[in-house]
CSV table of C-alpha atoms and ligand atoms in Angstrom, one decimal:
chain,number,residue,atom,x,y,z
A,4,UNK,CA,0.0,0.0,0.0
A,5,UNK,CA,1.2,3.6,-1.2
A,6,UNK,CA,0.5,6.6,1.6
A,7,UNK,CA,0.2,9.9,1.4
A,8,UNK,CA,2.8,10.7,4.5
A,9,UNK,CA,1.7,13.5,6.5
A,10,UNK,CA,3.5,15.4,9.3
A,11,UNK,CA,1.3,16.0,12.1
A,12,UNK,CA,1.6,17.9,15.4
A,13,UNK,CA,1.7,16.9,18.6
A,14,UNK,CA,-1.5,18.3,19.3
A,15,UNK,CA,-3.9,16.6,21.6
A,16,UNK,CA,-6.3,16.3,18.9
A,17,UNK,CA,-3.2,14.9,16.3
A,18,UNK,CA,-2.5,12.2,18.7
A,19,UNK,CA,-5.7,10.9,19.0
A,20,UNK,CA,-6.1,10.4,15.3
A,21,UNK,CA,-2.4,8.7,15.4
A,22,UNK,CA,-3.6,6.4,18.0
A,23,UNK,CA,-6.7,5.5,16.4
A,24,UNK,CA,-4.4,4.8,13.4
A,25,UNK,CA,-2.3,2.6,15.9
A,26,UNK,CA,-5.6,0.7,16.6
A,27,UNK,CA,-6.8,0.3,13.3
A,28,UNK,CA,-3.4,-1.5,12.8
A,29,UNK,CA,-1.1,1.3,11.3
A,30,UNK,CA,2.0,2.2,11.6
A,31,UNK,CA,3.1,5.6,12.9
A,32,UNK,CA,6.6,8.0,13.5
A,33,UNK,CA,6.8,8.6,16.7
A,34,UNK,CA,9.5,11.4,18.5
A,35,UNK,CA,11.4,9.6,21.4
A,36,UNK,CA,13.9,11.6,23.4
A,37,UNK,CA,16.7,9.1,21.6
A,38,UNK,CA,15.7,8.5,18.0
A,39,UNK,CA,12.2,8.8,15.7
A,40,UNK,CA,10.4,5.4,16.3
A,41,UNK,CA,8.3,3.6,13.6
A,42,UNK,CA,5.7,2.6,15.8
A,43,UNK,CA,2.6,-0.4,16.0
A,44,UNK,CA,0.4,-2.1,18.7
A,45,UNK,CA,3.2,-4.6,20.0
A,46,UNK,CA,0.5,-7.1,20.1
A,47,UNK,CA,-1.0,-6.9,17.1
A,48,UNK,CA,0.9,-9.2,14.7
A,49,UNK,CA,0.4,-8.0,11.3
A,50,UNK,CA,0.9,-4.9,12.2
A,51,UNK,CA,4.3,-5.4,13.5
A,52,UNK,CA,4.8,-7.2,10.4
A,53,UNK,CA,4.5,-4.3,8.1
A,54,UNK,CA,7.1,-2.4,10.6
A,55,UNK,CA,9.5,-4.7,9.4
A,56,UNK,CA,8.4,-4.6,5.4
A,57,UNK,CA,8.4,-0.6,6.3
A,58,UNK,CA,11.8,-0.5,7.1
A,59,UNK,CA,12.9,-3.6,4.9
A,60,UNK,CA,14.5,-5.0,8.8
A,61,UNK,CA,15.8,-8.5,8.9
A,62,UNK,CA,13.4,-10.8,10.8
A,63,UNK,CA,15.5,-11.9,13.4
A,64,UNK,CA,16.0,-8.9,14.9
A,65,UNK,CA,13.4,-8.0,17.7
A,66,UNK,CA,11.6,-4.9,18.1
A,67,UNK,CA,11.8,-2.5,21.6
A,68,UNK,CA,8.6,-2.7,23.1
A,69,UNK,CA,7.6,0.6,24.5
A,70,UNK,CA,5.5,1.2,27.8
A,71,UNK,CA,3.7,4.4,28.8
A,72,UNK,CA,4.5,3.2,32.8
A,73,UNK,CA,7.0,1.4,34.8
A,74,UNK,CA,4.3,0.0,36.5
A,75,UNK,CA,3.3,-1.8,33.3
A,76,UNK,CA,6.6,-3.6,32.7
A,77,UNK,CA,5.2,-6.8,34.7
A,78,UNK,CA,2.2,-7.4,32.5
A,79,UNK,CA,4.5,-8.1,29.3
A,80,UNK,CA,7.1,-9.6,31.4
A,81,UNK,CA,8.1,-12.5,34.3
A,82,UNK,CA,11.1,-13.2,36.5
A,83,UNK,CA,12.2,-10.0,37.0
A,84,UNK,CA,15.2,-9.3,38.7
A,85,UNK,CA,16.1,-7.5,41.6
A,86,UNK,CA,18.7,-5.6,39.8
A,87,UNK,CA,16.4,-4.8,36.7
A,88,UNK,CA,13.9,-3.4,40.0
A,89,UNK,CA,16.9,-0.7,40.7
A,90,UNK,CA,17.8,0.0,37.3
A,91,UNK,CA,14.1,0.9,36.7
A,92,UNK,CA,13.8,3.1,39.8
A,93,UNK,CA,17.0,5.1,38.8
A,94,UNK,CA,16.4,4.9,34.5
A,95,UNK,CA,12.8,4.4,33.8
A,96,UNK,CA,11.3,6.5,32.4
A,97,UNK,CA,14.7,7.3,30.1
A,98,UNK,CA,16.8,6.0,27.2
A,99,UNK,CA,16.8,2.5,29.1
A,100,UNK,CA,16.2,-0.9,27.6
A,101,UNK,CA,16.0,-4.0,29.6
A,102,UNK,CA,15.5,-7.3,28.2
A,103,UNK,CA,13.6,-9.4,30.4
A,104,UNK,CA,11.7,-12.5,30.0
A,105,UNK,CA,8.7,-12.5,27.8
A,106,UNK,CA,5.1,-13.2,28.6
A,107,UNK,CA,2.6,-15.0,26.1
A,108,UNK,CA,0.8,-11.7,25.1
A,109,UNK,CA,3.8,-10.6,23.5
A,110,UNK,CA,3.7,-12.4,19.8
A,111,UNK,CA,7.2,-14.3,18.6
A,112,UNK,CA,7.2,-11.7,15.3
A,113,UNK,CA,7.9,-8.9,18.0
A,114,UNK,CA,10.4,-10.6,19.5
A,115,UNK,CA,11.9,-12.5,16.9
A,116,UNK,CA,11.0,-15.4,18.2
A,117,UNK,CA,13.2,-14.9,20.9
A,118,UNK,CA,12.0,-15.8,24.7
A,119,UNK,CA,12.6,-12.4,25.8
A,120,UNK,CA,11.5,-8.4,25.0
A,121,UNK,CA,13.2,-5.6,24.9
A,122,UNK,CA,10.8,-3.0,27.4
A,123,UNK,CA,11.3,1.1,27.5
A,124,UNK,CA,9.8,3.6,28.7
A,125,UNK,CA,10.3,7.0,26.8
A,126,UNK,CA,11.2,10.3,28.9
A,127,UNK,CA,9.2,12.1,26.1
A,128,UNK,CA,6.2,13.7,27.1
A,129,UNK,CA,5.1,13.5,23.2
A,130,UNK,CA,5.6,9.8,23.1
A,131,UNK,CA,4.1,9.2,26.7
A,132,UNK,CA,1.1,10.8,26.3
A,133,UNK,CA,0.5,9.0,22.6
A,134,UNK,CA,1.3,5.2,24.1
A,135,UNK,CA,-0.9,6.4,26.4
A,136,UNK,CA,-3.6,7.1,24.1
A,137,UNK,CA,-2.9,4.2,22.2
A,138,UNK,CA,-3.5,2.4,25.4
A,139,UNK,CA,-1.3,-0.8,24.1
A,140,UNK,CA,2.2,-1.3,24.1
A,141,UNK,CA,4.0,0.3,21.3
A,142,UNK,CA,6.8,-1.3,19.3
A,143,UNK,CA,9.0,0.8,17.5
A,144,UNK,CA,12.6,0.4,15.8
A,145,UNK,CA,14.1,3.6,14.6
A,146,UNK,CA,12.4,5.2,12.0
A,147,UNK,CA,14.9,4.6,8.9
A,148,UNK,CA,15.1,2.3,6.4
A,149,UNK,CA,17.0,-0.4,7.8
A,150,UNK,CA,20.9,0.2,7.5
A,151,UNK,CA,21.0,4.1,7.0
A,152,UNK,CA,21.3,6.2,10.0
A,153,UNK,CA,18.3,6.6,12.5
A,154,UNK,CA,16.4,9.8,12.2
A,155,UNK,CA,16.4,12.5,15.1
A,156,UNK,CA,13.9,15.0,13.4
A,157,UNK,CA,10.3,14.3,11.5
A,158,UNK,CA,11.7,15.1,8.0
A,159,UNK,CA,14.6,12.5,8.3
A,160,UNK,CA,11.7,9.9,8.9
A,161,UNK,CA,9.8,11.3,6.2
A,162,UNK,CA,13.0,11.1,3.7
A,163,UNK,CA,12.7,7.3,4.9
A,164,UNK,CA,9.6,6.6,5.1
A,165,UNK,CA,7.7,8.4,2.7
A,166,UNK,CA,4.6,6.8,1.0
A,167,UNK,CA,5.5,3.6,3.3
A,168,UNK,CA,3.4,4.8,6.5
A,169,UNK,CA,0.2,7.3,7.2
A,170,UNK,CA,1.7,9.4,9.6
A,171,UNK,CA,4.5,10.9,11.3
A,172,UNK,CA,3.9,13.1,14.8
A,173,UNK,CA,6.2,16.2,15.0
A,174,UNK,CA,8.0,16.4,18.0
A,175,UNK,CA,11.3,18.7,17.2
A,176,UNK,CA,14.7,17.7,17.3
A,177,UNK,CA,15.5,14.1,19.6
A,178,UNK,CA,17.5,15.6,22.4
A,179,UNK,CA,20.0,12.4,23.4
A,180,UNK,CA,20.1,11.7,19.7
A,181,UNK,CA,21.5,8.0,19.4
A,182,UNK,CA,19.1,4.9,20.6
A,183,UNK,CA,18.7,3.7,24.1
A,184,UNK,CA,21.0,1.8,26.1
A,185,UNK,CA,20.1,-1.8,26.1
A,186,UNK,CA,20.8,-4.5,28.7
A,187,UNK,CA,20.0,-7.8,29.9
A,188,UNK,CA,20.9,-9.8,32.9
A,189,UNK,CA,22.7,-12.4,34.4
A,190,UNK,CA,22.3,-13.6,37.6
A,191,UNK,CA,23.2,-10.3,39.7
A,192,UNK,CA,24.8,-8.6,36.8
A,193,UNK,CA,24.1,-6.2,33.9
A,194,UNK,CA,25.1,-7.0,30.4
A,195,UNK,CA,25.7,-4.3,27.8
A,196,UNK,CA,24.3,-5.1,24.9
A,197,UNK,CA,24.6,-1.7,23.1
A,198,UNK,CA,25.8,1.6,24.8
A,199,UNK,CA,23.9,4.4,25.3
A,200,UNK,CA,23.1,7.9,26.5
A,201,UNK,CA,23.0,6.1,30.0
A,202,UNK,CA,26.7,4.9,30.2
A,203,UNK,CA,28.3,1.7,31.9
A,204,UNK,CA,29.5,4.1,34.5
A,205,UNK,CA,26.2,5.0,35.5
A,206,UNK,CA,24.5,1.3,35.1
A,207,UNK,CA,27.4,0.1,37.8
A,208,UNK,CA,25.2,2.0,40.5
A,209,UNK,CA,23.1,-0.8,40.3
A,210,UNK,CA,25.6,-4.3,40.0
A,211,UNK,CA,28.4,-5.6,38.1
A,212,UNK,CA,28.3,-4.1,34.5
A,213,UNK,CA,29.9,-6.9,31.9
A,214,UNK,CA,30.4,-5.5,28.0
A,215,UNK,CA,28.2,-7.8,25.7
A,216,UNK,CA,30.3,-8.9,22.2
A,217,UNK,CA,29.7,-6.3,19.0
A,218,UNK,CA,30.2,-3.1,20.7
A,219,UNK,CA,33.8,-2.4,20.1
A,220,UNK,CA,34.8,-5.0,18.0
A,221,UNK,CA,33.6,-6.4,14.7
A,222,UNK,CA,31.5,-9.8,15.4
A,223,UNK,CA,32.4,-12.4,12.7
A,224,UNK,CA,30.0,-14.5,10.2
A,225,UNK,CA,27.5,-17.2,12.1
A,226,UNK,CA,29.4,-15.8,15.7
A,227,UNK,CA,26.3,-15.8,18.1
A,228,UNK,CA,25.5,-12.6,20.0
A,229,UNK,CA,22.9,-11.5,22.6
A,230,UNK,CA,21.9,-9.0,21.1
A,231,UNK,CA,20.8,-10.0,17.0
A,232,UNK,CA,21.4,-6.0,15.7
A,233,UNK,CA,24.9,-5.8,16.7
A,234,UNK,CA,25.6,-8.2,13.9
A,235,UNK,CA,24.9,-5.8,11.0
A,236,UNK,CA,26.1,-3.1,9.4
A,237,UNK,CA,24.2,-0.2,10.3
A,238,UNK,CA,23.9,4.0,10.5
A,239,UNK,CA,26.1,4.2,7.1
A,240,UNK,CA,25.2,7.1,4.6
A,241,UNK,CA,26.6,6.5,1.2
A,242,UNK,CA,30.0,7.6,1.7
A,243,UNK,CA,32.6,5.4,2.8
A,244,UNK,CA,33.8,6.4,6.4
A,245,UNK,CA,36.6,6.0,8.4
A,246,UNK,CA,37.4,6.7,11.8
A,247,UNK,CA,40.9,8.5,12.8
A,248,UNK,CA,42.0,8.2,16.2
A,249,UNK,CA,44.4,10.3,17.3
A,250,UNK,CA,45.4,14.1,18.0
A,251,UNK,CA,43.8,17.0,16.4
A,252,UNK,CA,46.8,18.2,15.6
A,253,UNK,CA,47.7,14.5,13.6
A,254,UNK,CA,44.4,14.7,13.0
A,255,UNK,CA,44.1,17.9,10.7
A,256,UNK,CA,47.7,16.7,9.3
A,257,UNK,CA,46.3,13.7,8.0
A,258,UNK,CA,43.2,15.3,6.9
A,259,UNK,CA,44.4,17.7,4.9
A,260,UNK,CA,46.9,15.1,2.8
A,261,UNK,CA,44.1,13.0,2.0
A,262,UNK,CA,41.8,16.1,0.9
A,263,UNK,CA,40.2,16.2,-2.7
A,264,UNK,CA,37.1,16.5,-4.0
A,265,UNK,CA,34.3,14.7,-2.4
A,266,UNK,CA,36.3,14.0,1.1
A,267,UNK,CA,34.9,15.6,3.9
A,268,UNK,CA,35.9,15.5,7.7
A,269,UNK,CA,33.6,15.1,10.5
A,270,UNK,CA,35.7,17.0,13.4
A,271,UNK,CA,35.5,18.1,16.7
A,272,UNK,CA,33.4,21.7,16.3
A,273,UNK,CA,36.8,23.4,17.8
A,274,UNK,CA,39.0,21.6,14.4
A,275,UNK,CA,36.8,23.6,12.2
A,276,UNK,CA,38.6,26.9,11.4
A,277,UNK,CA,41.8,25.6,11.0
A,278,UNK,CA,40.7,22.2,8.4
A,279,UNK,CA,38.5,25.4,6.6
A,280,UNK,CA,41.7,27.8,6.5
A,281,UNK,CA,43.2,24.4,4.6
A,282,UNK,CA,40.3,23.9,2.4
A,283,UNK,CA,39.1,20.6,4.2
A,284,UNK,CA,35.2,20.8,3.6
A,285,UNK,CA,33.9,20.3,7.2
A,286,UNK,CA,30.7,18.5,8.8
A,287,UNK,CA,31.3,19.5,12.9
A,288,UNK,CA,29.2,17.2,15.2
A,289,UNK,CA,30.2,18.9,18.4
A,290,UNK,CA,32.6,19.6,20.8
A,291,UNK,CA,31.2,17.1,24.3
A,292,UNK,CA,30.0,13.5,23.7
A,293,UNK,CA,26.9,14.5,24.6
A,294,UNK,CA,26.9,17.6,21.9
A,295,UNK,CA,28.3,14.3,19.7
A,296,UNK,CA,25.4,12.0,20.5
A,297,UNK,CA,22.9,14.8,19.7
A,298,UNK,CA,24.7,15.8,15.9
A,299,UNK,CA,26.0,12.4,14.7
A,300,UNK,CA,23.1,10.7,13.0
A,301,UNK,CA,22.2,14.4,11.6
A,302,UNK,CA,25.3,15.0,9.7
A,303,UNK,CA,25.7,11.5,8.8
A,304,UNK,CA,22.7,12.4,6.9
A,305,UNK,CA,24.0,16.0,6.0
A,306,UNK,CA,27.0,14.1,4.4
A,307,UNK,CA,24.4,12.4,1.6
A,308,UNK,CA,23.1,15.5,1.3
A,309,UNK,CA,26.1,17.2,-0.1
A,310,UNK,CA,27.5,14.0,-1.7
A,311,UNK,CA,30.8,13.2,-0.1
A,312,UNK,CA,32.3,10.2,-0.9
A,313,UNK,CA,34.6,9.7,1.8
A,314,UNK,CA,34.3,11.5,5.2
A,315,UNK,CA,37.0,11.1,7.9
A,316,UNK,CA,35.5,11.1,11.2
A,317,UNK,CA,37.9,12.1,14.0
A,318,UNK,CA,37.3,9.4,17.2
A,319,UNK,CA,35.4,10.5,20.0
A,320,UNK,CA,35.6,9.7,23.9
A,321,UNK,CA,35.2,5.8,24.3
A,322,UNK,CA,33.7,6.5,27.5
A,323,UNK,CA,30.1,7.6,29.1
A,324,UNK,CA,28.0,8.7,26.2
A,325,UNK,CA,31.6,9.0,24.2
A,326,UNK,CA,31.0,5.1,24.4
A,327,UNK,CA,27.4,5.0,22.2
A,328,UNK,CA,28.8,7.8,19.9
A,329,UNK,CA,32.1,5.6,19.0
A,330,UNK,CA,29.7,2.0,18.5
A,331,UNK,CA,27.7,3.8,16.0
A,332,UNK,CA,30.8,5.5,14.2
A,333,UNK,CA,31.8,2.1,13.7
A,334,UNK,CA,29.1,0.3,12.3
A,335,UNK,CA,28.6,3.6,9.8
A,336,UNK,CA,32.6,3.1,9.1
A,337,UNK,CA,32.1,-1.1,8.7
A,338,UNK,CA,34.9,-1.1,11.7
A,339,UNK,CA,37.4,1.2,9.4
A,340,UNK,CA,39.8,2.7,12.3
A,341,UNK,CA,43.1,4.5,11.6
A,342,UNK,CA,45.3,4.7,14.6
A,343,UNK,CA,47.5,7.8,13.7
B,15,AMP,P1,16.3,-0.5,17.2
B,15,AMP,O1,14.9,-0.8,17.6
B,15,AMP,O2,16.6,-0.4,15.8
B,15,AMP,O3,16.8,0.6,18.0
B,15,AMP,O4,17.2,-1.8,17.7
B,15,AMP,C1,16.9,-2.5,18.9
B,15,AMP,C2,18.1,-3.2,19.5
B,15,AMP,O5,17.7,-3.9,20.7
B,15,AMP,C3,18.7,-4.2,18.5
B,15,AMP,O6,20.1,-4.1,18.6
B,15,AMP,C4,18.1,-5.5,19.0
B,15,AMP,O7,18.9,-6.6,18.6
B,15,AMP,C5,18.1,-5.2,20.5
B,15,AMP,N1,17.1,-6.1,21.2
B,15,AMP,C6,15.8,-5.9,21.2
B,15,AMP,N2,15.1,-6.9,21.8
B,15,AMP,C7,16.1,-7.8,22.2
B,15,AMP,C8,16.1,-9.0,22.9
B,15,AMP,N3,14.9,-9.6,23.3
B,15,AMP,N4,17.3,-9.6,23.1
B,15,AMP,C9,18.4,-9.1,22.7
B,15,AMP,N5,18.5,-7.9,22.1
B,15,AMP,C10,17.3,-7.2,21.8
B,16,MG,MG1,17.8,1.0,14.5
């Protein structure tokens, strides 16, 4: 089925006809404080279906499944434990994802046929008050086509997902900007599955953090992993990137002998002047991780936009948020890294 997308606000009125679209099966962009979700009644399996046609996603890997209320989390899951109790108390609502065990209600296509769900509960009060309306639970991937970076604002879902959904609700710019921290457990301990705005540091407040496979290192052909998205390539706009680790001052050296037509660099917003005084075309994401986090998937984007072909991304922080920023950088570069 061809739509005519539209843009809506986030209007009371907006959200009601959103949700009744959610009830009558659609699918729907929804702002989150991380990323834009594409977003369906979690329980409803066709429609999750078309989420995954929508975004051409492979089918083994599960969908977030997005609560309005903490309190909810025990009616879609079972054998909770004691440390996902404190994480929840300290995280939820907020860019928090904890895979738990599943309950019956939630169907296998949701969760890849996996016997656990992914469960958040947005910060947003846009996306809060429409799971509320929709009075089910929501799931919602980011809101791009599967493989190209996720979108922070409505017209980066609408460049996706065009003609391929209803609607898309308005919210403004995402303010963390990269997707949720995810975790799951075992036994006392918390296992990273992908990084996040809420860092390892913080996550130790509440036990024993161990770093899941994927995050900073490639993870081969048939290798098992926890968590099934860490096995593709992923956030990648058309240009080739690569990563450079070092300095700024090696950094802008090596920069500016590699520069030609069509190479961009991605700097620190403080390398900007002096890589433009050399002619380096520049695409600044920021000067703090979290400034980093907010920017990344938008000039990713900006980089298609003005057709590079290769774009040299200097290497953030590998720690708190600096830890998400770098996981994505990878994926976009394919694990490209030049230690200078
Ligand atoms: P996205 O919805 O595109 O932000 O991606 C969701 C991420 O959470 C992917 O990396 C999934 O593999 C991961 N995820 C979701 N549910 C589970 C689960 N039940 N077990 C392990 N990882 C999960
Ligand atoms: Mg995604």
């Amino acid at each position: 089925m061809v739509y005519d997308t539209r843009i809506i606000s986030d209007s009371d009125e907006d959200l009601q006809y959103a949700a009744q679209l959610i009830k009558d099966g659609k699918i729907v962009g929804m702002p989150t404080e991380t990323v834009y979700g594409l977003a369906a009644d979690a329980l409803n399996p066709s429609a999750v279906a078309d989420i995954f046609k929508a975004k051409g996603r492979p089918q083994d890997n599960p969908l977030i499944v997005h609560l309005a209320s903490a309190d909810d989390i025990d009616k879609y899951t079972q054998n909770i434990p004691e440390t996902a109790y404190r994480l929840a108390e300290m995280f939820c609502p907020g860019p928090l994802t904890m895979v738990l065990p599943k309950r019956e209600c939630i169907p296998d296509i949701t969760s890849a046929g996996l016997d656990t769900v992914g469960i958040r509960i947005p910060a947003d009060s846009t996306a809060r008050r429409f799971i509320a309306a929709c009075g089910t639970p929501i799931a919602a991937p980011s809101a791009n086509l599967s493989g190209s970076p996720s979108p922070t604002t409505a017209k980066h879902v609408f460049q996706d997902m065009q003609g391929r959904i209803p609607a898309i609700i308005d919210g403004g710019s995402c303010c963390v900007g990269v997707e949720s921290t995810v975790v799951s457990f075992e036994g006392d301990n918390i296992v990273l599955l992908r990084p996040g705005f809420i860092s390892p540091e913080e996550l130790s407040a509440a036990g024993e953090v161990i770093i899941g496979k994927g995050i900073t290192e490639a993870v081969s052909d048939g290798e098992i992993v926890r968590s099934p998205g860490m096995k593709y390539k992923h956030y990648s706009p058309k240009a080739n990137v690569t990563i450079i680790e070092g300095s700024s001052e090696k950094y802008a050296e090596y920069v500016i002998s590699k520069n030609e037509i069509g190479t961009a660099a991605m700097c620190f917003a403080s390398e900007t002047s002096e890589l433009e005084r050399c002619g380096v075309k520049c695409v600044p994401y920021g000067n703090t991780s979290e400034e980093q986090a907010q920017l990344l998937f938008l000039r990713l984007r900006e980089c298609d936009e003005l057709g590079f072909k290769q774009v040299y991304a200097h290497c953030p922080e590998k720690n708190g948020v600096g830890l998400a920023v770098y996981n994505r950088l990878l994926r976009a570069a394919g694990f490209e890294v030049i230690k200078l």
